[in-house]
PDB file of C-alpha atoms in Angstrom:
ATOM      1  CA  UNK A  16     -28.135 -63.923-207.754  1.00  0.00           C
ATOM      2  CA  UNK A  17     -26.191 -61.711-205.222  1.00  0.00           C
ATOM      3  CA  UNK A  18     -22.603 -61.623-205.180  1.00  0.00           C
ATOM      4  CA  UNK A  19     -19.586 -59.361-203.690  1.00  0.00           C
ATOM      5  CA  UNK A  20     -16.237 -59.007-204.756  1.00  0.00           C
ATOM      6  CA  UNK A  21     -13.545 -57.648-202.743  1.00  0.00           C
ATOM      7  CA  UNK A  22     -10.656 -56.661-205.524  1.00  0.00           C
ATOM      8  CA  UNK A  23      -7.912 -56.673-203.091  1.00  0.00           C
ATOM      9  CA  UNK A  24      -7.209 -59.385-200.419  1.00  0.00           C
ATOM     10  CA  UNK A  25      -4.445 -57.032-198.817  1.00  0.00           C
ATOM     11  CA  UNK A  26      -4.001 -53.244-198.767  1.00  0.00           C
ATOM     12  CA  UNK A  27      -0.804 -51.523-197.452  1.00  0.00           C
ATOM     13  CA  UNK A  28      -0.726 -47.838-197.079  1.00  0.00           C
ATOM     14  CA  UNK A  29       1.416 -45.644-194.851  1.00  0.00           C
ATOM     15  CA  UNK A  30      -0.007 -43.897-192.022  1.00  0.00           C
ATOM     16  CA  UNK A  31      -1.421 -40.362-192.952  1.00  0.00           C
ATOM     17  CA  UNK A  32      -2.155 -41.517-196.470  1.00  0.00           C
ATOM     18  CA  UNK A  33      -5.518 -42.201-198.204  1.00  0.00           C
ATOM     19  CA  UNK A  34      -7.041 -45.341-197.958  1.00  0.00           C
ATOM     20  CA  UNK A  35      -9.143 -47.125-200.618  1.00  0.00           C
ATOM     21  CA  UNK A  36     -10.677 -50.496-200.358  1.00  0.00           C
ATOM     22  CA  UNK A  37     -12.572 -51.774-203.439  1.00  0.00           C
ATOM     23  CA  UNK A  38     -15.726 -53.380-203.684  1.00  0.00           C
ATOM     24  CA  UNK A  39     -17.942 -54.609-206.484  1.00  0.00           C
ATOM     25  CA  UNK A  40     -21.344 -56.185-206.212  1.00  0.00           C
ATOM     26  CA  UNK A  41     -24.194 -57.822-208.363  1.00  0.00           C
ATOM     27  CA  UNK A  42     -27.589 -57.684-207.565  1.00  0.00           C
ATOM     28  CA  UNK A  43     -30.943 -58.167-209.300  1.00  0.00           C
ATOM     29  CA  UNK A  44     -32.909 -55.718-207.138  1.00  0.00           C
ATOM     30  CA  UNK A  45     -32.287 -52.363-205.029  1.00  0.00           C
ATOM     31  CA  UNK A  46     -29.467 -53.389-202.979  1.00  0.00           C
ATOM     32  CA  UNK A  47     -28.514 -52.488-199.541  1.00  0.00           C
ATOM     33  CA  UNK A  48     -24.769 -52.213-199.132  1.00  0.00           C
ATOM     34  CA  UNK A  49     -22.667 -52.341-195.810  1.00  0.00           C
ATOM     35  CA  UNK A  50     -19.075 -51.929-194.776  1.00  0.00           C
ATOM     36  CA  UNK A  51     -18.030 -53.896-191.562  1.00  0.00           C
ATOM     37  CA  UNK A  52     -14.480 -53.732-189.853  1.00  0.00           C
ATOM     38  CA  UNK A  53     -13.350 -56.633-187.697  1.00  0.00           C
ATOM     39  CA  UNK A  54     -10.061 -55.823-185.686  1.00  0.00           C
ATOM     40  CA  UNK A  55      -7.918 -58.493-184.238  1.00  0.00           C
ATOM     41  CA  UNK A  56      -9.633 -60.872-181.772  1.00  0.00           C
ATOM     42  CA  UNK A  57     -12.818 -58.362-181.606  1.00  0.00           C
ATOM     43  CA  UNK A  58     -16.030 -58.602-183.000  1.00  0.00           C
ATOM     44  CA  UNK A  59     -17.621 -56.994-186.319  1.00  0.00           C
ATOM     45  CA  UNK A  60     -18.549 -53.447-186.244  1.00  0.00           C
ATOM     46  CA  UNK A  61     -20.771 -51.571-188.727  1.00  0.00           C
ATOM     47  CA  UNK A  62     -18.736 -48.899-190.397  1.00  0.00           C
ATOM     48  CA  UNK A  63     -21.535 -47.415-192.850  1.00  0.00           C
ATOM     49  CA  UNK A  64     -24.462 -48.710-194.924  1.00  0.00           C
ATOM     50  CA  UNK A  65     -26.016 -47.553-197.838  1.00  0.00           C
ATOM     51  CA  UNK A  66     -30.000 -48.121-198.291  1.00  0.00           C
ATOM     52  CA  UNK A  67     -31.082 -46.072-201.243  1.00  0.00           C
ATOM     53  CA  UNK A  68     -30.793 -42.476-199.563  1.00  0.00           C
ATOM     54  CA  UNK A  69     -27.786 -40.454-200.435  1.00  0.00           C
ATOM     55  CA  UNK A  70     -25.271 -42.059-202.531  1.00  0.00           C
ATOM     56  CA  UNK A  71     -22.306 -40.757-200.565  1.00  0.00           C
ATOM     57  CA  UNK A  72     -22.397 -42.444-197.214  1.00  0.00           C
ATOM     58  CA  UNK A  73     -20.337 -41.234-194.171  1.00  0.00           C
ATOM     59  CA  UNK A  74     -19.518 -43.714-191.452  1.00  0.00           C
ATOM     60  CA  UNK A  75     -17.561 -43.681-188.163  1.00  0.00           C
ATOM     61  CA  UNK A  76     -13.993 -43.163-187.812  1.00  0.00           C
ATOM     62  CA  UNK A  77     -13.676 -40.843-190.835  1.00  0.00           C
ATOM     63  CA  UNK A  78     -14.558 -43.615-193.474  1.00  0.00           C
ATOM     64  CA  UNK A  79     -16.915 -43.103-196.251  1.00  0.00           C
ATOM     65  CA  UNK A  80     -18.234 -44.783-199.202  1.00  0.00           C
ATOM     66  CA  UNK A  81     -19.722 -43.893-202.626  1.00  0.00           C
ATOM     67  CA  UNK A  82     -22.582 -46.026-204.237  1.00  0.00           C
ATOM     68  CA  UNK A  83     -22.176 -46.147-208.180  1.00  0.00           C
ATOM     69  CA  UNK A  84     -24.901 -47.972-209.596  1.00  0.00           C
ATOM     70  CA  UNK A  85     -23.322 -47.667-213.156  1.00  0.00           C
ATOM     71  CA  UNK A  86     -20.210 -49.267-212.082  1.00  0.00           C
ATOM     72  CA  UNK A  87     -21.892 -51.695-209.421  1.00  0.00           C
ATOM     73  CA  UNK A  88     -19.362 -50.349-207.130  1.00  0.00           C
ATOM     74  CA  UNK A  89     -19.260 -49.498-203.130  1.00  0.00           C
ATOM     75  CA  UNK A  90     -15.500 -48.464-202.578  1.00  0.00           C
ATOM     76  CA  UNK A  91     -14.668 -47.491-199.118  1.00  0.00           C
ATOM     77  CA  UNK A  92     -12.313 -44.543-198.682  1.00  0.00           C
ATOM     78  CA  UNK A  93     -10.778 -42.558-195.795  1.00  0.00           C
ATOM     79  CA  UNK A  94      -8.579 -39.411-196.427  1.00  0.00           C
ATOM     80  CA  UNK A  95      -5.964 -40.113-193.922  1.00  0.00           C
ATOM     81  CA  UNK A  96      -5.129 -43.707-192.586  1.00  0.00           C
ATOM     82  CA  UNK A  97      -4.237 -43.997-188.650  1.00  0.00           C
ATOM     83  CA  UNK A  98      -2.570 -46.917-187.098  1.00  0.00           C
ATOM     84  CA  UNK A  99      -5.522 -47.888-185.234  1.00  0.00           C
ATOM     85  CA  UNK A 100      -7.499 -48.630-188.574  1.00  0.00           C
ATOM     86  CA  UNK A 101      -5.476 -51.707-189.154  1.00  0.00           C
ATOM     87  CA  UNK A 102      -8.131 -54.468-189.328  1.00  0.00           C
ATOM     88  CA  UNK A 103     -10.139 -56.587-191.676  1.00  0.00           C
ATOM     89  CA  UNK A 104     -12.876 -55.004-193.698  1.00  0.00           C
ATOM     90  CA  UNK A 105     -15.766 -56.835-195.338  1.00  0.00           C
ATOM     91  CA  UNK A 106     -18.249 -55.550-198.065  1.00  0.00           C
ATOM     92  CA  UNK A 107     -21.824 -56.902-197.748  1.00  0.00           C
ATOM     93  CA  UNK A 108     -24.867 -56.779-199.859  1.00  0.00           C
ATOM     94  CA  UNK A 109     -28.545 -57.458-199.159  1.00  0.00           C
ATOM     95  CA  UNK A 110     -31.413 -57.507-201.371  1.00  0.00           C
ATOM     96  CA  UNK A 111     -34.599 -55.867-200.453  1.00  0.00           C
ATOM     97  CA  UNK A 112     -36.337 -57.076-197.585  1.00  0.00           C
ATOM     98  CA  UNK A 113     -34.475 -60.215-197.755  1.00  0.00           C
ATOM     99  CA  UNK A 114     -32.516 -60.840-194.392  1.00  0.00           C
ATOM    100  CA  UNK A 115     -29.651 -62.863-195.812  1.00  0.00           C
ATOM    101  CA  UNK A 116     -26.289 -60.889-195.969  1.00  0.00           C
ATOM    102  CA  UNK A 117     -23.878 -61.821-198.666  1.00  0.00           C
ATOM    103  CA  UNK A 118     -20.259 -61.340-197.616  1.00  0.00           C
ATOM    104  CA  UNK A 119     -17.075 -60.373-199.443  1.00  0.00           C
ATOM    105  CA  UNK A 120     -14.031 -62.340-198.971  1.00  0.00           C
ATOM    106  CA  UNK A 121     -12.486 -59.453-196.923  1.00  0.00           C
ATOM    107  CA  UNK A 122      -9.553 -56.980-197.223  1.00  0.00           C
ATOM    108  CA  UNK A 123      -6.799 -56.828-194.715  1.00  0.00           C
ATOM    109  CA  UNK A 124      -5.919 -53.205-194.235  1.00  0.00           C
ATOM    110  CA  UNK A 125      -2.087 -52.992-193.278  1.00  0.00           C
ATOM    111  CA  UNK A 126      -0.855 -49.645-191.772  1.00  0.00           C
ATOM    112  CA  UNK A 127       2.844 -48.841-192.184  1.00  0.00           C
ATOM    113  CA  UNK A 128       4.469 -46.218-189.825  1.00  0.00           C
TER     114      UNK A 128
ATOM    115  CA  UNK B  12     -28.727 -50.937-181.486  1.00  0.00           C
ATOM    116  CA  UNK B  13     -28.844 -54.349-179.773  1.00  0.00           C
ATOM    117  CA  UNK B  14     -26.110 -55.576-177.531  1.00  0.00           C
ATOM    118  CA  UNK B  15     -25.251 -59.033-177.638  1.00  0.00           C
ATOM    119  CA  UNK B  16     -22.844 -61.311-175.493  1.00  0.00           C
ATOM    120  CA  UNK B  17     -21.727 -64.976-176.119  1.00  0.00           C
ATOM    121  CA  UNK B  18     -20.538 -67.645-173.964  1.00  0.00           C
ATOM    122  CA  UNK B  19     -17.894 -69.024-173.774  1.00  0.00           C
ATOM    123  CA  UNK B  20     -15.466 -66.497-175.784  1.00  0.00           C
ATOM    124  CA  UNK B  21     -12.876 -69.112-176.336  1.00  0.00           C
ATOM    125  CA  UNK B  22     -12.711 -72.628-175.845  1.00  0.00           C
ATOM    126  CA  UNK B  23     -10.284 -75.452-176.656  1.00  0.00           C
ATOM    127  CA  UNK B  24     -12.059 -78.940-176.966  1.00  0.00           C
ATOM    128  CA  UNK B  25     -11.197 -82.532-177.895  1.00  0.00           C
ATOM    129  CA  UNK B  26     -12.277 -84.270-181.165  1.00  0.00           C
ATOM    130  CA  UNK B  27     -15.575 -86.150-180.677  1.00  0.00           C
ATOM    131  CA  UNK B  28     -17.066 -84.005-178.043  1.00  0.00           C
ATOM    132  CA  UNK B  29     -19.691 -81.017-178.450  1.00  0.00           C
ATOM    133  CA  UNK B  30     -19.823 -77.579-177.327  1.00  0.00           C
ATOM    134  CA  UNK B  31     -22.805 -75.351-176.833  1.00  0.00           C
ATOM    135  CA  UNK B  32     -22.408 -71.697-177.254  1.00  0.00           C
ATOM    136  CA  UNK B  33     -24.870 -69.373-175.974  1.00  0.00           C
ATOM    137  CA  UNK B  34     -26.046 -65.831-177.468  1.00  0.00           C
ATOM    138  CA  UNK B  35     -27.772 -63.316-175.217  1.00  0.00           C
ATOM    139  CA  UNK B  36     -29.381 -60.157-176.387  1.00  0.00           C
ATOM    140  CA  UNK B  37     -30.459 -57.085-174.571  1.00  0.00           C
ATOM    141  CA  UNK B  38     -33.838 -56.644-176.202  1.00  0.00           C
ATOM    142  CA  UNK B  39     -36.498 -58.811-177.663  1.00  0.00           C
ATOM    143  CA  UNK B  40     -35.632 -59.887-181.486  1.00  0.00           C
ATOM    144  CA  UNK B  41     -37.551 -61.960-183.980  1.00  0.00           C
ATOM    145  CA  UNK B  42     -34.691 -63.060-185.977  1.00  0.00           C
ATOM    146  CA  UNK B  43     -31.209 -64.320-184.797  1.00  0.00           C
ATOM    147  CA  UNK B  44     -28.381 -65.823-186.973  1.00  0.00           C
ATOM    148  CA  UNK B  45     -25.657 -68.157-186.484  1.00  0.00           C
ATOM    149  CA  UNK B  46     -22.396 -67.644-188.667  1.00  0.00           C
ATOM    150  CA  UNK B  47     -19.125 -69.593-188.889  1.00  0.00           C
ATOM    151  CA  UNK B  48     -15.790 -67.722-189.653  1.00  0.00           C
ATOM    152  CA  UNK B  49     -13.399 -70.113-190.696  1.00  0.00           C
ATOM    153  CA  UNK B  50      -9.487 -69.039-190.076  1.00  0.00           C
ATOM    154  CA  UNK B  51      -8.610 -66.224-192.526  1.00  0.00           C
ATOM    155  CA  UNK B  52     -12.159 -66.642-194.305  1.00  0.00           C
ATOM    156  CA  UNK B  53     -15.444 -64.499-194.578  1.00  0.00           C
ATOM    157  CA  UNK B  54     -18.384 -65.172-192.826  1.00  0.00           C
ATOM    158  CA  UNK B  55     -20.775 -68.107-193.675  1.00  0.00           C
ATOM    159  CA  UNK B  56     -24.419 -68.417-192.496  1.00  0.00           C
ATOM    160  CA  UNK B  57     -25.401 -71.711-190.648  1.00  0.00           C
ATOM    161  CA  UNK B  58     -29.017 -71.016-189.700  1.00  0.00           C
ATOM    162  CA  UNK B  59     -31.408 -68.548-188.947  1.00  0.00           C
ATOM    163  CA  UNK B  60     -33.281 -69.085-185.714  1.00  0.00           C
ATOM    164  CA  UNK B  61     -36.839 -67.479-185.080  1.00  0.00           C
ATOM    165  CA  UNK B  62     -38.433 -68.110-181.759  1.00  0.00           C
ATOM    166  CA  UNK B  63     -41.218 -70.625-181.765  1.00  0.00           C
ATOM    167  CA  UNK B  64     -40.040 -72.556-184.859  1.00  0.00           C
ATOM    168  CA  UNK B  65     -37.440 -74.864-186.269  1.00  0.00           C
ATOM    169  CA  UNK B  66     -34.119 -73.274-187.218  1.00  0.00           C
ATOM    170  CA  UNK B  67     -33.635 -72.907-190.892  1.00  0.00           C
ATOM    171  CA  UNK B  68     -30.222 -74.254-192.197  1.00  0.00           C
ATOM    172  CA  UNK B  69     -28.229 -73.214-195.083  1.00  0.00           C
ATOM    173  CA  UNK B  70     -26.883 -75.596-197.677  1.00  0.00           C
ATOM    174  CA  UNK B  71     -23.963 -77.604-196.167  1.00  0.00           C
ATOM    175  CA  UNK B  72     -25.063 -77.356-192.597  1.00  0.00           C
ATOM    176  CA  UNK B  73     -27.474 -80.014-190.863  1.00  0.00           C
ATOM    177  CA  UNK B  74     -29.653 -80.096-187.556  1.00  0.00           C
ATOM    178  CA  UNK B  75     -27.568 -83.140-186.488  1.00  0.00           C
ATOM    179  CA  UNK B  76     -24.435 -81.397-186.446  1.00  0.00           C
ATOM    180  CA  UNK B  77     -25.547 -77.828-185.429  1.00  0.00           C
ATOM    181  CA  UNK B  78     -28.527 -78.133-183.387  1.00  0.00           C
ATOM    182  CA  UNK B  79     -29.921 -74.868-182.517  1.00  0.00           C
ATOM    183  CA  UNK B  80     -32.525 -73.982-179.563  1.00  0.00           C
ATOM    184  CA  UNK B  81     -34.290 -70.666-179.641  1.00  0.00           C
ATOM    185  CA  UNK B  82     -36.376 -70.720-176.284  1.00  0.00           C
ATOM    186  CA  UNK B  83     -37.382 -67.224-176.162  1.00  0.00           C
ATOM    187  CA  UNK B  84     -36.894 -63.808-177.847  1.00  0.00           C
ATOM    188  CA  UNK B  85     -33.582 -62.791-176.289  1.00  0.00           C
ATOM    189  CA  UNK B  86     -31.781 -66.177-176.160  1.00  0.00           C
ATOM    190  CA  UNK B  87     -30.484 -68.806-178.410  1.00  0.00           C
ATOM    191  CA  UNK B  88     -27.929 -71.474-178.377  1.00  0.00           C
ATOM    192  CA  UNK B  89     -25.743 -73.325-181.034  1.00  0.00           C
ATOM    193  CA  UNK B  90     -24.130 -76.588-180.358  1.00  0.00           C
ATOM    194  CA  UNK B  91     -21.380 -77.990-182.269  1.00  0.00           C
ATOM    195  CA  UNK B  92     -21.532 -81.902-182.053  1.00  0.00           C
ATOM    196  CA  UNK B  93     -19.217 -84.489-182.475  1.00  0.00           C
ATOM    197  CA  UNK B  94     -16.279 -82.249-183.179  1.00  0.00           C
ATOM    198  CA  UNK B  95     -13.313 -82.389-185.570  1.00  0.00           C
ATOM    199  CA  UNK B  96     -10.235 -80.143-186.181  1.00  0.00           C
ATOM    200  CA  UNK B  97     -12.415 -78.754-189.303  1.00  0.00           C
ATOM    201  CA  UNK B  98     -14.726 -77.027-186.930  1.00  0.00           C
ATOM    202  CA  UNK B  99     -11.975 -75.025-185.487  1.00  0.00           C
ATOM    203  CA  UNK B 100     -13.584 -71.484-186.369  1.00  0.00           C
ATOM    204  CA  UNK B 101     -15.139 -68.479-184.853  1.00  0.00           C
ATOM    205  CA  UNK B 102     -18.996 -68.769-184.405  1.00  0.00           C
ATOM    206  CA  UNK B 103     -20.883 -65.560-184.064  1.00  0.00           C
ATOM    207  CA  UNK B 104     -24.740 -64.814-183.489  1.00  0.00           C
ATOM    208  CA  UNK B 105     -26.409 -61.797-184.795  1.00  0.00           C
ATOM    209  CA  UNK B 106     -29.701 -60.165-184.601  1.00  0.00           C
ATOM    210  CA  UNK B 107     -31.719 -58.640-187.346  1.00  0.00           C
ATOM    211  CA  UNK B 108     -33.231 -55.265-186.902  1.00  0.00           C
ATOM    212  CA  UNK B 109     -34.705 -53.224-189.735  1.00  0.00           C
ATOM    213  CA  UNK B 110     -32.271 -53.233-192.553  1.00  0.00           C
ATOM    214  CA  UNK B 111     -29.268 -54.051-190.305  1.00  0.00           C
ATOM    215  CA  UNK B 112     -27.620 -56.924-188.495  1.00  0.00           C
ATOM    216  CA  UNK B 113     -25.495 -56.669-185.186  1.00  0.00           C
ATOM    217  CA  UNK B 114     -23.083 -59.166-184.173  1.00  0.00           C
ATOM    218  CA  UNK B 115     -21.850 -60.831-180.901  1.00  0.00           C
ATOM    219  CA  UNK B 116     -18.269 -60.861-180.069  1.00  0.00           C
ATOM    220  CA  UNK B 117     -17.932 -64.351-181.272  1.00  0.00           C
ATOM    221  CA  UNK B 118     -16.603 -67.684-179.648  1.00  0.00           C
ATOM    222  CA  UNK B 119     -13.567 -68.795-180.800  1.00  0.00           C
ATOM    223  CA  UNK B 120     -13.317 -72.808-181.008  1.00  0.00           C
ATOM    224  CA  UNK B 121     -10.180 -74.768-181.443  1.00  0.00           C
ATOM    225  CA  UNK B 122     -10.585 -78.689-181.817  1.00  0.00           C
ATOM    226  CA  UNK B 123      -7.582 -80.737-181.195  1.00  0.00           C
TER     227      UNK B 123
END
């Protein structure tokens, strides 16, 4: 069965420092993995996705994530945090052609000035 | 990518009443989904709505409480019936395209 674990419910970083949001998954088949961002009072936006091509995936707003099969991880990183990055981030897994998305609990990213 | 709109964007309702949420897509799509996001929580799939067939509900959700219509390939509605304060959530519709889902802005429902 598929599952997603976001290891931190809250992450707090200073503006200009690196961001690391951790995600581990379990999947019986070749998964597709996604990171979505939800800004306060706004809709969900796809940051990036992994679909069995390159293991290092670049997304919007300077974010990237690396698919590591041996570690069953898909951590989200950004070299330098910006105040506008403050939001809730969700790691999501999908198996094969199955339409159903399995959502992590979310990580709230807090940016300190 | 699909552009999705929802109406209303928010509402405050009295317990025991019902609210119908509309979801409009700017292109024809086969699969539409309805999610619930309770305060401070992640998303939970309520049901999948395919045009021309009955909606498929996930465990814990029933048609009497959350009736869904899907009259054509660009539109769907979700009704939250006989509401209670526990129904206070954000309700989101999404559409499935190849290996990706796009989300509407959500409807923020508060039940008093």
